PDB file of C-alpha atoms in Angstrom:
ATOM      1  CA  UNK A  40      54.699 -30.119  38.908  1.00  0.00           C
ATOM      2  CA  UNK A  41      53.670 -29.209  42.439  1.00  0.00           C
ATOM      3  CA  UNK A  42      56.810 -28.076  44.253  1.00  0.00           C
ATOM      4  CA  UNK A  43      58.237 -26.500  47.348  1.00  0.00           C
ATOM      5  CA  UNK A  44      61.169 -24.591  45.913  1.00  0.00           C
ATOM      6  CA  UNK A  45      64.469 -23.657  47.496  1.00  0.00           C
ATOM      7  CA  UNK A  46      67.742 -22.000  46.609  1.00  0.00           C
ATOM      8  CA  UNK A  47      68.833 -24.763  44.203  1.00  0.00           C
ATOM      9  CA  UNK A  48      65.461 -25.407  42.576  1.00  0.00           C
ATOM     10  CA  UNK A  49      66.001 -22.944  39.737  1.00  0.00           C
ATOM     11  CA  UNK A  50      68.939 -24.959  38.426  1.00  0.00           C
ATOM     12  CA  UNK A  51      66.830 -28.143  38.386  1.00  0.00           C
ATOM     13  CA  UNK A  52      63.900 -26.398  36.703  1.00  0.00           C
ATOM     14  CA  UNK A  53      66.231 -25.138  33.950  1.00  0.00           C
ATOM     15  CA  UNK A  54      67.395 -28.716  33.295  1.00  0.00           C
ATOM     16  CA  UNK A  55      63.812 -29.909  32.991  1.00  0.00           C
ATOM     17  CA  UNK A  56      62.957 -27.029  30.647  1.00  0.00           C
ATOM     18  CA  UNK A  57      66.015 -27.748  28.505  1.00  0.00           C
ATOM     19  CA  UNK A  58      65.117 -31.440  28.311  1.00  0.00           C
ATOM     20  CA  UNK A  59      61.521 -30.756  27.287  1.00  0.00           C
ATOM     21  CA  UNK A  60      62.478 -28.198  24.638  1.00  0.00           C
ATOM     22  CA  UNK A  61      65.007 -30.625  23.154  1.00  0.00           C
ATOM     23  CA  UNK A  62      62.376 -33.371  23.107  1.00  0.00           C
ATOM     24  CA  UNK A  63      59.901 -30.996  21.445  1.00  0.00           C
ATOM     25  CA  UNK A  64      62.604 -29.914  18.946  1.00  0.00           C
ATOM     26  CA  UNK A  65      62.334 -26.255  19.959  1.00  0.00           C
ATOM     27  CA  UNK A  66      65.961 -25.341  20.756  1.00  0.00           C
ATOM     28  CA  UNK A  67      65.457 -21.799  19.440  1.00  0.00           C
ATOM     29  CA  UNK A  68      63.231 -21.091  22.454  1.00  0.00           C
ATOM     30  CA  UNK A  69      65.655 -22.468  25.039  1.00  0.00           C
ATOM     31  CA  UNK A  70      67.250 -19.191  26.157  1.00  0.00           C
ATOM     32  CA  UNK A  71      63.972 -17.310  26.564  1.00  0.00           C
ATOM     33  CA  UNK A  72      62.057 -20.126  28.265  1.00  0.00           C
ATOM     34  CA  UNK A  73      64.917 -21.013  30.638  1.00  0.00           C
ATOM     35  CA  UNK A  74      65.377 -17.367  31.605  1.00  0.00           C
ATOM     36  CA  UNK A  75      61.660 -16.768  31.975  1.00  0.00           C
ATOM     37  CA  UNK A  76      61.060 -19.842  34.101  1.00  0.00           C
ATOM     38  CA  UNK A  77      64.147 -19.047  36.198  1.00  0.00           C
ATOM     39  CA  UNK A  78      62.833 -15.582  36.955  1.00  0.00           C
ATOM     40  CA  UNK A  79      59.364 -16.813  37.924  1.00  0.00           C
ATOM     41  CA  UNK A  80      60.655 -19.578  40.195  1.00  0.00           C
ATOM     42  CA  UNK A  81      63.172 -17.183  41.761  1.00  0.00           C
ATOM     43  CA  UNK A  82      60.263 -14.860  42.592  1.00  0.00           C
ATOM     44  CA  UNK A  83      58.588 -17.733  44.455  1.00  0.00           C
ATOM     45  CA  UNK A  84      61.801 -18.468  46.387  1.00  0.00           C
ATOM     46  CA  UNK A  85      62.207 -14.808  47.354  1.00  0.00           C
ATOM     47  CA  UNK A  86      58.643 -13.633  47.894  1.00  0.00           C
ATOM     48  CA  UNK A  87      56.247 -16.508  48.654  1.00  0.00           C
ATOM     49  CA  UNK A  88      56.357 -17.347  52.373  1.00  0.00           C
ATOM     50  CA  UNK A  89      55.758 -21.118  52.048  1.00  0.00           C
ATOM     51  CA  UNK A  90      57.703 -21.393  48.747  1.00  0.00           C
ATOM     52  CA  UNK A  91      55.043 -23.704  47.330  1.00  0.00           C
ATOM     53  CA  UNK A  92      54.089 -23.442  43.685  1.00  0.00           C
ATOM     54  CA  UNK A  93      52.841 -25.296  40.660  1.00  0.00           C
ATOM     55  CA  UNK A  94      55.040 -25.132  37.561  1.00  0.00           C
ATOM     56  CA  UNK A  95      53.614 -25.871  34.114  1.00  0.00           C
ATOM     57  CA  UNK A  96      55.359 -25.923  30.753  1.00  0.00           C
ATOM     58  CA  UNK A  97      53.110 -26.804  27.841  1.00  0.00           C
ATOM     59  CA  UNK A  98      53.766 -27.147  24.150  1.00  0.00           C
ATOM     60  CA  UNK A  99      51.226 -25.280  22.076  1.00  0.00           C
ATOM     61  CA  UNK A 100      50.391 -25.506  18.398  1.00  0.00           C
ATOM     62  CA  UNK A 101      52.941 -22.733  17.974  1.00  0.00           C
ATOM     63  CA  UNK A 102      55.518 -22.215  20.742  1.00  0.00           C
ATOM     64  CA  UNK A 103      55.201 -22.912  24.449  1.00  0.00           C
ATOM     65  CA  UNK A 104      53.363 -21.565  27.467  1.00  0.00           C
ATOM     66  CA  UNK A 105      54.874 -21.516  30.947  1.00  0.00           C
ATOM     67  CA  UNK A 106      53.012 -20.874  34.186  1.00  0.00           C
ATOM     68  CA  UNK A 107      54.001 -20.599  37.819  1.00  0.00           C
ATOM     69  CA  UNK A 108      51.105 -20.567  40.266  1.00  0.00           C
ATOM     70  CA  UNK A 109      51.398 -19.850  43.986  1.00  0.00           C
ATOM     71  CA  UNK A 110      49.045 -19.213  46.889  1.00  0.00           C
ATOM     72  CA  UNK A 111      50.394 -15.736  47.690  1.00  0.00           C
ATOM     73  CA  UNK A 112      48.100 -12.834  46.785  1.00  0.00           C
ATOM     74  CA  UNK A 113      50.769 -10.152  46.349  1.00  0.00           C
ATOM     75  CA  UNK A 114      51.246  -9.335  42.681  1.00  0.00           C
ATOM     76  CA  UNK A 115      54.756  -9.172  41.263  1.00  0.00           C
ATOM     77  CA  UNK A 116      56.290  -5.731  40.879  1.00  0.00           C
ATOM     78  CA  UNK A 117      57.692  -4.568  37.559  1.00  0.00           C
ATOM     79  CA  UNK A 118      60.588  -2.859  39.332  1.00  0.00           C
ATOM     80  CA  UNK A 119      59.700   0.675  38.302  1.00  0.00           C
ATOM     81  CA  UNK A 120      61.979   3.289  39.785  1.00  0.00           C
ATOM     82  CA  UNK A 121      65.011   1.069  40.381  1.00  0.00           C
ATOM     83  CA  UNK A 122      68.345   2.804  40.530  1.00  0.00           C
ATOM     84  CA  UNK A 123      71.356   1.547  38.580  1.00  0.00           C
ATOM     85  CA  UNK A 124      72.871  -0.085  41.666  1.00  0.00           C
ATOM     86  CA  UNK A 125      69.852  -2.242  42.614  1.00  0.00           C
ATOM     87  CA  UNK A 126      70.673  -5.944  42.825  1.00  0.00           C
ATOM     88  CA  UNK A 127      67.117  -7.212  42.451  1.00  0.00           C
ATOM     89  CA  UNK A 128      63.778  -6.173  41.001  1.00  0.00           C
ATOM     90  CA  UNK A 129      64.597  -6.595  37.324  1.00  0.00           C
ATOM     91  CA  UNK A 130      63.046 -10.036  36.791  1.00  0.00           C
ATOM     92  CA  UNK A 131      59.844  -8.941  35.074  1.00  0.00           C
ATOM     93  CA  UNK A 132      61.725  -6.451  32.898  1.00  0.00           C
ATOM     94  CA  UNK A 133      63.968  -9.320  31.764  1.00  0.00           C
ATOM     95  CA  UNK A 134      60.927 -11.506  31.201  1.00  0.00           C
ATOM     96  CA  UNK A 135      59.290  -8.788  29.106  1.00  0.00           C
ATOM     97  CA  UNK A 136      62.451  -8.448  27.019  1.00  0.00           C
ATOM     98  CA  UNK A 137      62.746 -12.127  26.059  1.00  0.00           C
ATOM     99  CA  UNK A 138      59.190 -13.530  25.761  1.00  0.00           C
ATOM    100  CA  UNK A 139      56.416 -12.774  23.292  1.00  0.00           C
ATOM    101  CA  UNK A 140      53.794 -12.051  25.928  1.00  0.00           C
ATOM    102  CA  UNK A 141      53.250 -12.473  29.655  1.00  0.00           C
ATOM    103  CA  UNK A 142      50.766 -11.657  32.330  1.00  0.00           C
ATOM    104  CA  UNK A 143      49.334 -12.361  35.767  1.00  0.00           C
ATOM    105  CA  UNK A 144      45.939 -13.873  36.494  1.00  0.00           C
ATOM    106  CA  UNK A 145      44.020 -14.797  39.627  1.00  0.00           C
ATOM    107  CA  UNK A 146      44.459 -18.400  40.729  1.00  0.00           C
ATOM    108  CA  UNK A 147      41.719 -18.483  43.367  1.00  0.00           C
ATOM    109  CA  UNK A 148      42.146 -18.805  47.136  1.00  0.00           C
ATOM    110  CA  UNK A 149      44.136 -15.592  47.119  1.00  0.00           C
ATOM    111  CA  UNK A 150      46.835 -16.875  44.781  1.00  0.00           C
ATOM    112  CA  UNK A 151      48.056 -15.918  41.345  1.00  0.00           C
ATOM    113  CA  UNK A 152      49.481 -17.398  38.165  1.00  0.00           C
ATOM    114  CA  UNK A 153      52.306 -15.624  36.374  1.00  0.00           C
ATOM    115  CA  UNK A 154      52.547 -16.896  32.815  1.00  0.00           C
ATOM    116  CA  UNK A 155      54.423 -16.290  29.585  1.00  0.00           C
ATOM    117  CA  UNK A 156      54.431 -17.528  26.014  1.00  0.00           C
ATOM    118  CA  UNK A 157      57.349 -17.892  23.616  1.00  0.00           C
ATOM    119  CA  UNK A 158      57.407 -18.676  19.935  1.00  0.00           C
ATOM    120  CA  UNK A 159      53.821 -17.603  19.412  1.00  0.00           C
ATOM    121  CA  UNK A 160      54.737 -15.032  16.753  1.00  0.00           C
ATOM    122  CA  UNK A 161      56.919 -17.453  14.771  1.00  0.00           C
TER     123      UNK A 161
END
């Protein structure tokens, strides 16, 4: 899906994710994929000036792969050095805790794709 995301987009993306995982009969991945996709879309809302992105959720032979691509060159920060009172900056740490693997790759034209996979070790 090619989107311009806003404050309420994350809620709608979670519904779509939930619907697809139910259709694919993968309810055991629902928490991780919803949380992961929520974090990636929230990063677009907060950090990408035009808030435009492409969201992909694909069923694989084993598990699913999610990708969020934007046209903003700045790479996401892992939030190193946050103090205990920080209210943001923990998204990638949460992602790392709930998915099997994740990464960032170049998307051309100065953009990037942040991706993750769940259920690949099942």
